[in-house]
CSV table of C-alpha atoms in Angstrom, one decimal:
chain,number,residue,atom,x,y,z
A,1,MET,CA,139.2,-150.9,116.7
A,2,TRP,CA,136.7,-149.0,115.7
A,3,LYS,CA,134.6,-151.0,113.0
A,4,GLU,CA,135.1,-153.6,115.5
A,5,ARG,CA,133.3,-150.8,118.5
A,6,LEU,CA,130.7,-149.5,116.2
A,7,ASP,CA,129.3,-152.9,115.3
A,8,ASP,CA,129.0,-153.6,119.0
A,9,LEU,CA,126.3,-151.3,119.5
A,10,HIS,CA,124.0,-152.3,117.1
A,11,LEU,CA,122.7,-149.4,115.8
A,12,PRO,CA,119.9,-148.4,114.6
A,13,LYS,CA,119.8,-148.6,110.7
A,14,LEU,CA,120.0,-145.7,108.3
A,15,LEU,CA,120.0,-146.8,105.2
A,16,GLU,CA,116.9,-148.7,105.7
A,17,PHE,CA,113.5,-148.2,106.5
A,18,PRO,CA,111.2,-149.6,108.3
A,19,ASN,CA,109.2,-152.2,107.2
A,20,GLY,CA,113.3,-153.4,105.8
A,21,THR,CA,113.8,-152.3,102.3
A,22,PRO,CA,117.0,-150.8,101.2
A,23,VAL,CA,117.2,-147.5,101.2
A,24,GLN,CA,118.6,-147.9,97.1
A,25,SER,CA,118.9,-144.7,95.2
A,26,ALA,CA,118.5,-140.6,96.3
A,27,GLY,CA,115.2,-140.2,95.4
A,28,ASP,CA,114.1,-142.8,98.5
A,29,TRP,CA,116.8,-141.3,101.0
A,30,GLU,CA,114.9,-138.1,101.0
A,31,LYS,CA,112.0,-140.1,102.0
A,32,ARG,CA,113.7,-141.8,104.9
A,33,ARG,CA,115.5,-138.4,105.5
A,34,LYS,CA,111.7,-136.8,106.7
A,35,GLU,CA,111.0,-140.4,108.1
A,36,ILE,CA,114.5,-139.9,111.0
A,37,LEU,CA,113.3,-136.2,111.3
A,38,ASP,CA,109.8,-137.0,112.3
A,39,LEU,CA,111.0,-140.1,114.2
A,40,LEU,CA,113.4,-137.0,115.8
A,41,CYS,CA,110.7,-133.8,115.9
A,42,ARG,CA,108.4,-137.6,118.0
A,43,GLU,CA,111.1,-139.2,119.9
A,44,GLU,CA,113.1,-136.4,120.8
A,45,TYR,CA,113.0,-132.2,120.3
A,46,GLY,CA,109.5,-132.0,119.5
A,47,GLN,CA,107.4,-130.8,117.4
A,48,CYS,CA,109.6,-128.0,114.3
A,49,LEU,CA,107.5,-125.1,113.9
A,50,ASP,CA,107.1,-124.1,110.3
A,51,PRO,CA,109.2,-120.2,109.3
A,52,PRO,CA,107.0,-117.4,109.8
A,53,GLU,CA,105.3,-115.7,107.4
A,54,LYS,CA,107.6,-112.2,107.4
A,55,VAL,CA,110.6,-111.1,109.0
A,56,SER,CA,111.7,-107.6,109.2
A,57,ALA,CA,114.8,-106.5,110.6
A,58,VAL,CA,115.0,-102.6,111.6
A,59,VAL,CA,118.9,-101.7,112.5
A,60,LYS,CA,118.7,-99.8,115.9
A,61,LYS,CA,122.8,-99.5,115.1
A,62,GLU,CA,125.6,-99.2,112.8
A,63,ASP,CA,129.4,-99.2,113.1
A,64,ASP,CA,131.0,-99.0,109.5
A,65,GLN,CA,134.4,-98.1,111.7
A,66,ALA,CA,134.3,-101.6,114.3
A,67,CYS,CA,137.2,-103.5,114.9
A,68,ALA,CA,140.3,-100.8,114.1
A,69,GLY,CA,137.5,-99.9,110.9
A,70,LYS,CA,138.0,-103.0,109.7
A,71,VAL,CA,134.9,-104.6,110.2
A,72,LEU,CA,131.0,-103.1,109.0
A,73,GLN,CA,129.1,-104.3,113.2
A,74,GLN,CA,125.2,-103.6,113.1
A,75,SER,CA,122.4,-103.7,115.5
A,76,ILE,CA,119.3,-105.6,114.5
A,77,LEU,CA,115.7,-106.5,115.6
A,78,LEU,CA,114.7,-109.2,113.8
A,79,SER,CA,110.3,-109.3,115.0
A,80,MET,CA,107.7,-111.8,112.9
A,81,GLU,CA,105.0,-113.2,114.4
A,82,ILE,CA,104.2,-116.4,115.6
A,83,GLN,CA,100.8,-118.5,116.1
A,84,GLY,CA,98.9,-115.3,115.1
A,85,LYS,CA,101.6,-114.2,117.7
A,86,PRO,CA,104.3,-111.0,117.7
A,87,PHE,CA,108.1,-112.4,118.7
A,88,SER,CA,111.3,-110.4,118.6
A,89,PHE,CA,115.0,-110.4,120.0
A,90,PRO,CA,118.1,-108.6,119.3
A,91,LEU,CA,120.8,-110.0,116.3
A,92,GLN,CA,123.9,-108.4,116.6
A,93,VAL,CA,126.2,-108.3,112.2
A,94,PHE,CA,130.0,-107.9,112.3
A,95,VAL,CA,130.6,-107.3,108.6
A,96,PRO,CA,134.9,-107.4,107.1
A,97,LYS,CA,134.8,-104.7,104.8
A,98,LYS,CA,138.3,-106.1,103.2
A,99,VAL,CA,136.0,-109.3,101.5
A,100,ALA,CA,133.4,-109.6,98.7
A,101,ASN,CA,130.5,-111.0,99.8
A,102,PRO,CA,132.4,-113.1,102.8
A,103,MET,CA,131.8,-116.1,104.4
A,104,THR,CA,129.3,-116.8,106.9
A,105,ILE,CA,129.0,-118.2,110.0
A,106,VAL,CA,125.8,-117.8,112.3
A,107,TYR,CA,126.5,-117.8,116.5
A,108,LEU,CA,124.5,-119.9,119.3
A,109,ALA,CA,125.7,-117.6,121.7
A,110,PHE,CA,125.1,-117.9,125.5
A,111,ARG,CA,126.0,-114.5,126.1
A,112,PRO,CA,125.3,-111.6,124.0
A,113,ASP,CA,129.2,-110.1,124.3
A,114,ALA,CA,130.5,-109.9,121.8
A,115,PRO,CA,134.3,-110.0,121.0
A,116,ASP,CA,133.0,-112.7,123.8
A,117,ARG,CA,135.7,-115.8,126.2
A,118,TYR,CA,133.9,-118.0,123.4
A,119,LEU,CA,133.8,-115.2,120.0
A,120,PRO,CA,137.4,-114.4,119.9
A,121,LEU,CA,135.3,-111.6,117.2
A,122,GLU,CA,138.7,-109.5,115.6
A,123,GLU,CA,140.1,-113.0,114.8
A,124,ILE,CA,138.0,-114.6,113.2
A,125,THR,CA,137.0,-111.2,110.5
A,126,ASP,CA,140.4,-110.6,110.4
A,127,GLU,CA,140.4,-114.0,109.0
A,128,GLY,CA,137.7,-112.7,106.1
A,129,PHE,CA,134.1,-114.4,107.9
A,130,ALA,CA,131.5,-112.0,108.7
A,131,VAL,CA,129.3,-112.4,112.1
A,132,VAL,CA,126.1,-112.8,113.0
A,133,THR,CA,125.2,-114.1,116.4
A,134,PHE,CA,122.3,-114.0,119.2
A,135,CYS,CA,121.5,-114.9,122.8
A,136,TYR,CA,120.1,-117.7,122.9
A,137,GLN,CA,118.5,-116.7,126.4
A,138,ASP,CA,116.2,-113.2,123.9
A,139,ILE,CA,114.8,-116.7,122.6
A,140,ALA,CA,113.3,-118.8,125.0
A,141,ALA,CA,114.9,-118.7,128.5
A,142,ASP,CA,117.3,-121.8,129.3
A,143,ARG,CA,115.5,-122.5,132.5
A,144,ASP,CA,112.6,-124.4,134.4
A,145,ASP,CA,110.3,-121.3,133.5
A,146,ASP,CA,107.0,-124.0,133.3
A,147,PHE,CA,107.5,-122.1,129.1
A,148,THR,CA,106.0,-119.2,130.1
A,149,GLY,CA,108.0,-116.8,128.7
A,150,GLY,CA,109.8,-115.4,125.8
A,151,LEU,CA,109.0,-118.0,122.5
A,152,ALA,CA,108.0,-121.2,125.0
A,153,GLY,CA,105.4,-119.2,126.4
A,154,ILE,CA,103.9,-118.3,122.7
A,155,LEU,CA,104.2,-121.7,122.0
A,156,LYS,CA,103.6,-123.0,125.7
A,157,LYS,CA,100.0,-125.6,125.8
A,158,GLU,CA,97.2,-124.8,127.9
A,159,GLY,CA,97.1,-128.2,130.4
A,160,GLY,CA,100.5,-129.6,130.2
A,161,ARG,CA,103.2,-131.1,127.3
A,162,PRO,CA,102.1,-133.4,125.1
A,163,ALA,CA,104.7,-136.2,124.6
A,164,GLU,CA,105.6,-134.0,121.4
A,165,ASP,CA,105.6,-131.3,121.9
A,166,THR,CA,108.8,-129.1,121.2
A,167,GLY,CA,111.6,-127.8,123.9
A,168,LYS,CA,113.8,-125.3,124.3
A,169,LEU,CA,116.8,-126.9,121.6
A,170,MET,CA,114.4,-126.7,118.8
A,171,MET,CA,113.1,-123.7,120.2
A,172,TRP,CA,116.6,-122.1,119.6
A,173,ALA,CA,117.3,-123.9,116.8
A,174,PHE,CA,114.5,-122.5,115.5
A,175,ALA,CA,115.4,-118.9,115.9
A,176,ALA,CA,118.6,-119.5,113.6
A,177,SER,CA,116.5,-120.7,110.3
A,178,CYS,CA,114.6,-116.8,111.2
A,179,VAL,CA,118.2,-115.3,111.2
A,180,LEU,CA,119.2,-117.3,108.7
A,181,ASP,CA,115.7,-115.9,106.7
A,182,TYR,CA,116.6,-111.6,107.0
A,183,LEU,CA,119.9,-113.3,106.1
A,184,GLU,CA,118.3,-113.8,102.8
A,185,THR,CA,117.5,-110.6,102.2
A,186,ARG,CA,120.9,-109.2,102.3
A,187,ALA,CA,123.1,-108.4,99.4
A,188,ASP,CA,126.5,-108.0,100.9
A,189,ILE,CA,127.7,-112.3,101.8
A,190,ASP,CA,127.9,-115.7,100.3
A,191,LEU,CA,124.6,-117.2,100.9
A,192,ARG,CA,125.8,-120.0,99.3
A,193,ASN,CA,128.2,-120.8,102.5
A,194,VAL,CA,126.6,-120.2,105.4
A,195,GLY,CA,127.5,-122.2,108.5
A,196,VAL,CA,125.3,-122.8,111.8
A,197,MET,CA,128.1,-122.7,115.1
A,198,GLY,CA,127.5,-123.4,118.5
A,199,HIS,CA,129.6,-124.6,121.9
A,200,SER,CA,128.0,-127.5,124.1
A,201,ARG,CA,123.8,-127.0,124.8
A,202,LEU,CA,123.9,-124.4,122.0
A,203,GLY,CA,126.2,-127.9,119.7
A,204,LYS,CA,123.8,-129.8,119.6
A,205,THR,CA,121.2,-126.4,118.5
A,206,ALA,CA,123.9,-126.4,115.6
A,207,LEU,CA,123.1,-129.7,114.4
A,208,VAL,CA,119.4,-129.5,115.0
A,209,ALA,CA,118.7,-126.3,112.7
A,210,ALA,CA,121.0,-128.0,109.8
A,211,ALA,CA,119.3,-131.6,109.7
A,212,TYR,CA,115.9,-128.9,110.0
A,213,ASP,CA,117.0,-126.6,107.5
A,214,GLN,CA,119.1,-127.3,104.3
A,215,ARG,CA,120.4,-123.2,103.1
A,216,PHE,CA,122.9,-124.3,106.2
A,217,ALA,CA,125.8,-125.4,103.6
A,218,PHE,CA,127.6,-126.0,106.2
A,219,CYS,CA,127.2,-127.0,110.6
A,220,PHE,CA,129.8,-126.8,113.2
A,221,PRO,CA,128.7,-128.4,117.0
A,222,ASN,CA,131.2,-127.9,119.1
A,223,ASP,CA,131.7,-130.2,122.2
A,224,SER,CA,128.4,-131.4,121.9
A,225,GLY,CA,128.0,-134.8,123.2
A,226,CYS,CA,125.1,-136.7,124.3
A,227,SER,CA,121.6,-135.9,122.6
A,228,GLY,CA,123.9,-133.8,120.1
A,229,ASP,CA,126.8,-135.9,118.0
A,230,ALA,CA,127.6,-138.3,120.3
A,231,ILE,CA,126.0,-142.2,120.0
A,232,THR,CA,123.9,-143.1,122.7
A,233,ARG,CA,123.7,-146.1,123.3
A,234,GLY,CA,127.7,-146.9,125.1
A,235,LYS,CA,128.2,-144.0,126.7
A,236,GLU,CA,130.1,-143.6,129.1
A,237,GLY,CA,129.3,-139.7,131.0
A,238,GLU,CA,126.4,-137.9,130.8
A,239,ARG,CA,123.1,-139.7,129.4
A,240,ILE,CA,119.6,-139.7,128.1
A,241,LYS,CA,118.8,-139.8,133.0
A,242,GLN,CA,121.1,-137.3,133.9
A,243,ILE,CA,120.1,-134.5,130.3
A,244,THR,CA,116.9,-135.4,131.3
A,245,ASP,CA,116.6,-135.4,135.0
A,246,HIS,CA,118.9,-132.0,134.4
A,247,PHE,CA,117.6,-130.2,131.9
A,248,PRO,CA,113.8,-132.1,130.8
A,249,TYR,CA,112.0,-128.2,129.1
A,250,TRP,CA,115.2,-128.9,125.8
A,251,PHE,CA,113.7,-131.9,125.0
A,252,CYS,CA,109.9,-133.9,124.4
A,253,PRO,CA,108.4,-135.1,126.8
A,254,ASN,CA,108.9,-138.2,124.8
A,255,TYR,CA,112.6,-138.5,125.5
A,256,SER,CA,112.6,-138.7,129.0
A,257,GLN,CA,110.7,-143.0,128.5
A,258,TYR,CA,114.4,-144.5,126.9
A,259,ALA,CA,116.8,-143.0,130.1
A,260,GLY,CA,118.5,-146.2,131.4
A,261,ARG,CA,116.5,-147.8,127.7
A,262,GLU,CA,118.7,-146.4,125.4
A,263,GLY,CA,119.4,-149.8,123.6
A,264,GLN,CA,115.4,-150.0,122.7
A,265,MET,CA,115.6,-147.1,121.2
A,266,PRO,CA,114.7,-146.7,117.1
A,267,PHE,CA,118.0,-144.2,116.4
A,268,ASP,CA,120.4,-142.6,118.2
A,269,GLN,CA,122.6,-139.2,117.4
A,270,HIS,CA,123.9,-140.8,114.3
A,271,PHE,CA,120.8,-139.8,112.5
A,272,LEU,CA,120.8,-136.9,113.5
A,273,VAL,CA,124.5,-136.2,111.6
A,274,ALA,CA,123.1,-138.3,108.6
A,275,ALA,CA,120.0,-136.3,108.5
A,276,ILE,CA,122.5,-133.2,107.4
A,277,ALA,CA,124.3,-135.4,104.2
A,278,PRO,CA,125.1,-134.4,101.6
A,279,ARG,CA,126.3,-130.8,103.4
A,280,TYR,CA,129.8,-130.6,105.3
A,281,VAL,CA,129.2,-130.9,109.2
A,282,CYS,CA,132.5,-130.8,111.5
A,283,ALA,CA,132.7,-131.3,114.9
A,284,GLY,CA,135.0,-130.9,117.9
A,285,THR,CA,135.6,-131.9,121.1
A,286,ALA,CA,138.5,-132.7,123.9
A,287,VAL,CA,139.9,-135.5,124.7
A,288,ASP,CA,139.2,-134.8,128.3
A,289,ASP,CA,135.3,-134.2,128.1
A,290,THR,CA,134.7,-137.1,128.6
A,291,TRP,CA,130.7,-136.2,129.9
A,292,SER,CA,130.7,-135.9,127.2
A,293,ASP,CA,132.9,-138.0,125.5
A,294,PRO,CA,134.7,-137.6,123.1
A,295,MET,CA,135.1,-141.8,121.6
A,296,SER,CA,131.4,-141.6,121.6
A,297,GLN,CA,131.1,-138.7,119.2
A,298,TYR,CA,133.7,-139.7,117.1
A,299,LEU,CA,131.9,-142.9,116.6
A,300,SER,CA,129.1,-140.6,115.7
A,301,TYR,CA,130.1,-139.5,112.7
A,302,THR,CA,131.8,-142.9,111.4
A,303,ALA,CA,128.0,-144.1,111.5
A,304,ALA,CA,127.0,-141.0,109.0
A,305,ASP,CA,129.5,-141.6,106.8
A,306,GLU,CA,127.7,-144.6,105.0
A,307,VAL,CA,125.3,-142.0,103.6
A,308,TYR,CA,127.4,-139.4,102.8
A,309,ARG,CA,129.3,-141.8,100.7
A,310,PHE,CA,125.5,-143.8,99.4
A,311,LEU,CA,125.1,-139.6,98.0
A,312,GLY,CA,128.5,-139.6,95.8
A,313,LYS,CA,130.5,-137.5,98.6
A,314,GLU,CA,134.0,-137.7,100.7
A,315,GLY,CA,132.3,-138.5,104.0
A,316,PHE,CA,134.6,-138.7,106.3
A,317,VAL,CA,138.2,-139.4,106.0
A,318,HIS,CA,139.9,-140.7,108.5
A,319,PRO,CA,142.5,-143.2,109.6
A,320,ASP,CA,141.3,-146.8,110.8
A,321,ARG,CA,141.4,-145.6,114.7
A,322,MET,CA,140.1,-144.3,117.2
A,323,PRO,CA,141.2,-140.3,117.7
A,324,LYS,CA,144.1,-139.0,119.8
A,325,ALA,CA,145.1,-135.6,121.0
A,326,GLY,CA,145.5,-133.3,118.5
A,327,ASP,CA,144.5,-134.8,115.2
A,328,THR,CA,143.0,-133.1,113.0
A,329,PHE,CA,140.8,-134.5,110.5
A,330,GLN,CA,139.0,-132.5,107.7
A,331,GLU,CA,139.8,-134.0,103.8
A,332,GLY,CA,136.3,-134.9,103.6
A,333,THR,CA,132.4,-133.6,103.7
A,334,ILE,CA,133.3,-134.9,107.2
A,335,GLY,CA,135.5,-132.8,109.5
A,336,PHE,CA,136.4,-133.6,113.0
A,337,HIS,CA,139.5,-132.4,115.5
A,338,LEU,CA,140.0,-134.2,118.5
A,339,ARG,CA,142.0,-131.6,121.1
A,340,SER,CA,143.9,-131.2,124.2
A,341,GLY,CA,142.2,-129.8,127.1
A,342,THR,CA,138.9,-130.0,128.2
A,343,HIS,CA,135.2,-127.9,127.7
A,344,PHE,CA,135.9,-125.0,125.8
A,345,HIS,CA,134.9,-123.0,122.1
A,346,SER,CA,138.3,-122.9,122.6
A,347,ARG,CA,140.1,-120.3,119.7
A,348,TYR,CA,142.2,-123.7,118.4
A,349,ASP,CA,138.5,-124.8,117.6
A,350,TRP,CA,137.2,-121.7,115.5
A,351,GLN,CA,140.5,-121.8,113.7
A,352,GLN,CA,139.8,-125.6,112.8
A,353,TYR,CA,135.9,-124.6,111.8
A,354,MET,CA,137.5,-122.0,109.8
A,355,GLU,CA,140.3,-123.5,107.5
A,356,PHE,CA,137.1,-126.2,106.8
A,357,MET,CA,135.2,-124.6,105.6
A,358,LYS,CA,137.9,-122.7,103.0
A,359,LYS,CA,138.6,-126.0,102.4
A,360,HIS,CA,136.0,-126.6,101.2
A,361,ARG,CA,133.9,-122.8,100.2
A,362,ILE,CA,130.9,-123.8,97.6
A,363,ARG,CA,131.8,-122.4,94.0
A,364,GLY,CA,129.2,-121.2,91.3
A,365,ARG,CA,125.7,-121.1,91.7
A,366,LYS,CA,123.4,-121.6,95.0
A,367,THR,CA,122.1,-125.4,95.3
A,368,ASN,CA,118.3,-125.4,93.7
A,369,GLY,CA,116.2,-127.0,96.1
A,370,MET,CA,118.4,-127.1,99.3
A,371,GLU,CA,115.4,-125.2,101.5
A,372,ARG,CA,113.7,-124.6,104.9
A,373,LEU,CA,111.1,-127.6,105.9
A,374,LYS,CA,108.0,-126.7,106.4
A,375,TRP,CA,107.1,-131.1,105.9
A,376,ILE,CA,107.0,-132.4,109.6
A,377,GLU,CA,103.5,-133.9,110.4
A,378,HIS,CA,102.6,-134.9,113.8
C-alpha cells in the first residue's frame, strides 16, 4: 500500500530543521518553508527573482463581444524593468460577462492561440471562470540558446552559468507572478481566488510559481512529473539524468549533480508541493503517462499531506490504497485525479480543476500576509 511504499523511499523530512530540531509551531513552519524554498533555489530551479518595481499594461486590442457576446477579450502588453533593462510580453485576458468578479486562472500556455487544444476557452468561461494566458516562449525560449534572448538574455551572466543560476522554469514562473502583479490592479476579478495552471513542463512551472508566490490561492499542475510533483526516489520513467541531459536550461547547473544519486538529495519533490501549504493544490495525471509516473506523483501528495495537517488543514483525503484510473479526490486542501489515457491536457482535466476550485472557493476578505516573496538569499 501507499504507506509502505512511502516508508521504503526514506524521504528527507519536511517537519524537521537541518539540525534535527522538529518543527513545532506555525511560526517554525514559516522558517522551515523559507529554508525549503532556498534549498530548491540552490539545488534545482536556480535563484528566484525579486519583483519589478512596477508592471505597466497597455490594452492593444479589445473585443467585448467575444465568444458570441459572452466574454470580454483583451490583448495586453505587460512591460517592466528587470535589472535596469526593459522587458515586455503579450498577455490575453478573457472575462465572462455573466459573472461579477469571477474566479481566475492564470494559464501558462505552449502556444499563443486561444482557444487551443489544451485551452477549451469557451467551455471555461461558460463555467464562470476568467482566463489570463500567455505563451511561455515569449518569456524565454524553450531551447538551448545559451540564454541569449528574452528574459534569459537580460539575466545572462558573463563567463558562463554559475552553479545556482536561474533556470527557465523559474523565469516562466516569474512571468506568472508579473501577471498577478497586473491583475491586482483590476477590479473585475476575484483576487482571493486566483489559480495558476500549466501542463507538463508548464505544470512544473505552475508549482514553482505557487510555491514562491503566496498570492496564488490555487495551483493546478497537470502531468508535471519529473522535477515537478513526482517523487524522484524510486521513480519510473523520466529521472534527473534524462531531464538534465535534454533540458539543462530548465534548471540551475547544480541540479545535474544528482543524476543517478537521487538518494543523496537533501530534498525531493514533496518539498515543492508542501511549500504551497496551507493553500490549495490539485493535480491531475494519466494512467498511461508512465514517463511522468502517476504513482510517484501520488506519493508526493501523500508525503506533503503531513504539513497541511500540521497547519490545521484537511490535507489529502484519499483511500488507503494506490490510485486507479477514474479516481478523483477533491475533499481536502490537496486534490488529485487519475484519468485514463496518456500525457495530455484534456477537457476532462479542466473539468476536474474547475470543480475543485468551485468546491473550495475562498469567501470573505482577501487573506492578509499572502504576498510575493522577496527574501530568498544566496
